[in-house]
């Protein structure tokens, strides 16, 4: 089943009240989309998150991402800052996949690392509590969020 067709079929099932949850075929389509992404961007001011995310992507046999150096500070004025960062990157680039990380919601709500496709649809995500709760380094938190996001859709480490 092709990615776009899968999305349309799920939409039709929901509209017709006959959707009974995700299928393994749908998860495989998301995996294939990520595996086949040629241009992957991470909106960021510096390369710290990019290094960590590329380490995780390599561990799962996935293509590397590149930094998209944009100032995402205004994303924090949105209700879901991480998603706002992803959309800012999508609006400023031609890509297949965006991986963005930022605050989940209001200050103190924790962090969200999100994978979106080239149309802004959420593919998967990982979360962590506020730094003052988990006390982990940025690198460790990003690593764990990325692993959660990938394993949530059935990816397994190859390295």
Short mmCIF file of C-alpha atoms in Angstrom, two decimals:
data_model
loop_
_atom_site.label_atom_id
_atom_site.label_comp_id
_atom_site.label_asym_id
_atom_site.label_seq_id
_atom_site.Cartn_x
_atom_site.Cartn_y
_atom_site.Cartn_z
CA UNK A 1 0.00 0.00 0.00
CA UNK A 2 1.44 3.41 -0.93
CA UNK A 3 1.89 6.03 1.78
CA UNK A 4 -0.68 8.53 0.45
CA UNK A 5 -3.18 5.77 -0.32
CA UNK A 6 -2.78 4.40 3.20
CA UNK A 7 -3.57 7.83 4.68
CA UNK A 8 -6.62 8.23 2.43
CA UNK A 9 -7.89 4.73 3.28
CA UNK A 10 -7.60 5.43 7.03
CA UNK A 11 -9.43 8.75 6.55
CA UNK A 12 -12.21 6.99 4.63
CA UNK A 13 -12.50 4.29 7.30
CA UNK A 14 -12.84 6.94 10.02
CA UNK A 15 -15.43 8.87 8.06
CA UNK A 16 -17.42 5.68 7.47
CA UNK A 17 -17.22 4.61 11.14
CA UNK A 18 -15.32 1.44 10.28
CA UNK A 19 -11.82 2.25 11.57
CA UNK A 20 -10.66 -0.21 14.23
CA UNK A 21 -7.11 0.93 14.94
CA UNK A 22 -3.74 0.92 13.24
CA UNK A 23 -2.58 -1.94 11.06
CA UNK A 24 0.89 -3.38 10.64
CA UNK A 25 0.75 -2.26 7.00
CA UNK A 26 0.23 1.34 8.11
CA UNK A 27 3.19 1.17 10.46
CA UNK A 28 5.33 -0.34 7.67
CA UNK A 29 4.35 2.58 5.41
CA UNK A 30 5.55 5.08 8.02
CA UNK A 31 8.78 3.12 8.43
CA UNK A 32 9.30 3.06 4.66
CA UNK A 33 8.67 6.79 4.42
CA UNK A 34 11.37 7.49 7.02
CA UNK A 35 13.79 4.93 5.52
CA UNK A 36 13.43 6.45 2.07
CA UNK A 37 13.68 10.10 3.12
CA UNK A 38 16.43 11.76 1.10
CA UNK A 39 16.40 15.21 2.69
CA UNK A 40 16.02 15.24 6.45
CA UNK A 41 16.37 18.52 8.32
CA UNK A 42 16.66 19.39 11.98
CA UNK A 43 15.89 23.04 12.76
CA UNK A 44 18.51 24.22 15.22
CA UNK A 45 20.90 27.05 16.03
CA UNK A 46 23.84 24.74 16.72
CA UNK A 47 24.74 21.16 15.90
CA UNK A 48 24.37 19.47 19.29
CA UNK A 49 20.95 17.93 18.61
CA UNK A 50 21.99 17.03 15.05
CA UNK A 51 24.99 15.02 16.27
CA UNK A 52 22.87 13.09 18.76
CA UNK A 53 20.02 12.51 16.30
CA UNK A 54 22.39 11.28 13.59
CA UNK A 55 23.89 8.84 16.11
CA UNK A 56 20.40 7.46 16.77
CA UNK A 57 19.46 7.39 13.07
CA UNK A 58 22.66 5.43 12.33
CA UNK A 59 21.91 2.93 15.12
CA UNK A 60 18.59 2.20 13.39
CA UNK A 61 20.05 2.04 9.87
CA UNK A 62 18.34 5.27 8.80
CA UNK A 63 19.67 8.13 6.66
CA UNK A 64 21.48 11.05 8.29
CA UNK A 65 19.88 14.44 8.86
CA UNK A 66 21.28 17.90 8.23
CA UNK A 67 21.03 21.03 10.31
CA UNK A 68 18.67 23.71 9.08
CA UNK A 69 20.07 26.79 10.78
CA UNK A 70 17.06 28.92 11.55
CA UNK A 71 16.14 30.93 14.59
CA UNK A 72 13.21 29.14 16.17
CA UNK A 73 12.86 31.30 19.30
CA UNK A 74 9.43 32.56 18.27
CA UNK A 75 8.15 28.97 18.30
CA UNK A 76 8.02 29.26 22.09
CA UNK A 77 5.10 31.69 21.75
CA UNK A 78 2.93 28.90 20.27
CA UNK A 79 0.78 26.38 22.10
CA UNK A 80 2.96 23.45 20.97
CA UNK A 81 6.45 24.92 20.47
CA UNK A 82 8.06 21.73 19.12
CA UNK A 83 5.43 21.43 16.41
CA UNK A 84 5.77 25.14 15.62
CA UNK A 85 9.53 24.62 15.12
CA UNK A 86 8.82 21.74 12.76
CA UNK A 87 6.39 23.83 10.72
CA UNK A 88 8.83 26.76 10.60
CA UNK A 89 11.45 24.42 9.14
CA UNK A 90 8.97 22.94 6.69
CA UNK A 91 8.01 26.40 5.46
CA UNK A 92 11.67 27.33 4.91
CA UNK A 93 12.96 24.21 3.16
CA UNK A 94 12.33 21.56 0.55
CA UNK A 95 12.61 18.26 2.37
CA UNK A 96 11.12 14.84 2.95
CA UNK A 97 11.32 14.78 6.73
CA UNK A 98 11.71 17.24 9.60
CA UNK A 99 12.83 16.19 13.07
CA UNK A 100 12.22 18.99 15.56
CA UNK A 101 12.56 19.20 19.31
CA UNK A 102 11.20 21.79 21.66
CA UNK A 103 8.90 22.40 24.54
CA UNK A 104 5.76 20.28 24.63
CA UNK A 105 3.40 23.06 25.69
CA UNK A 106 3.50 25.69 28.38
CA UNK A 107 6.73 26.27 30.34
CA UNK A 108 7.32 23.29 32.62
CA UNK A 109 5.43 20.83 30.40
CA UNK A 110 8.48 18.93 29.19
CA UNK A 111 9.96 18.31 25.75
CA UNK A 112 8.65 16.84 22.52
CA UNK A 113 10.78 15.45 19.69
CA UNK A 114 8.64 15.14 16.59
CA UNK A 115 9.02 13.62 13.12
CA UNK A 116 6.84 15.22 10.40
CA UNK A 117 6.57 14.47 6.70
CA UNK A 118 6.82 16.96 3.84
CA UNK A 119 3.15 17.88 4.26
CA UNK A 120 3.41 18.57 7.98
CA UNK A 121 1.79 15.33 9.14
CA UNK A 122 3.08 13.83 12.36
CA UNK A 123 4.73 10.44 11.85
CA UNK A 124 5.94 9.77 15.38
CA UNK A 125 7.25 11.52 18.48
CA UNK A 126 9.07 11.01 21.75
CA UNK A 127 8.70 13.00 24.96
CA UNK A 128 10.50 13.67 28.20
CA UNK A 129 9.61 15.55 31.36
CA UNK A 130 11.06 18.94 32.16
CA UNK A 131 14.83 18.99 32.67
CA UNK A 132 14.35 19.99 36.32
CA UNK A 133 12.54 16.65 36.78
CA UNK A 134 14.76 14.23 34.81
CA UNK A 135 18.12 15.99 35.43
CA UNK A 136 19.64 14.49 32.26
CA UNK A 137 21.95 16.24 29.85
CA UNK A 138 20.46 17.64 26.65
CA UNK A 139 22.26 14.92 24.69
CA UNK A 140 20.88 12.12 26.85
CA UNK A 141 17.32 13.47 26.75
CA UNK A 142 17.38 13.93 22.95
CA UNK A 143 18.82 10.44 22.51
CA UNK A 144 16.09 8.83 24.63
CA UNK A 145 13.31 10.82 22.94
CA UNK A 146 14.54 9.80 19.48
CA UNK A 147 14.79 6.14 20.49
CA UNK A 148 11.24 6.30 21.89
CA UNK A 149 9.94 7.89 18.69
CA UNK A 150 11.52 5.26 16.44
CA UNK A 151 10.68 2.24 18.58
CA UNK A 152 7.09 3.48 18.90
CA UNK A 153 6.70 2.73 15.18
CA UNK A 154 8.51 -0.60 15.27
CA UNK A 155 12.08 0.30 14.38
CA UNK A 156 14.81 -1.83 15.93
CA UNK A 157 18.49 -1.07 16.33
CA UNK A 158 20.78 -2.56 13.70
CA UNK A 159 24.01 -1.48 15.41
#
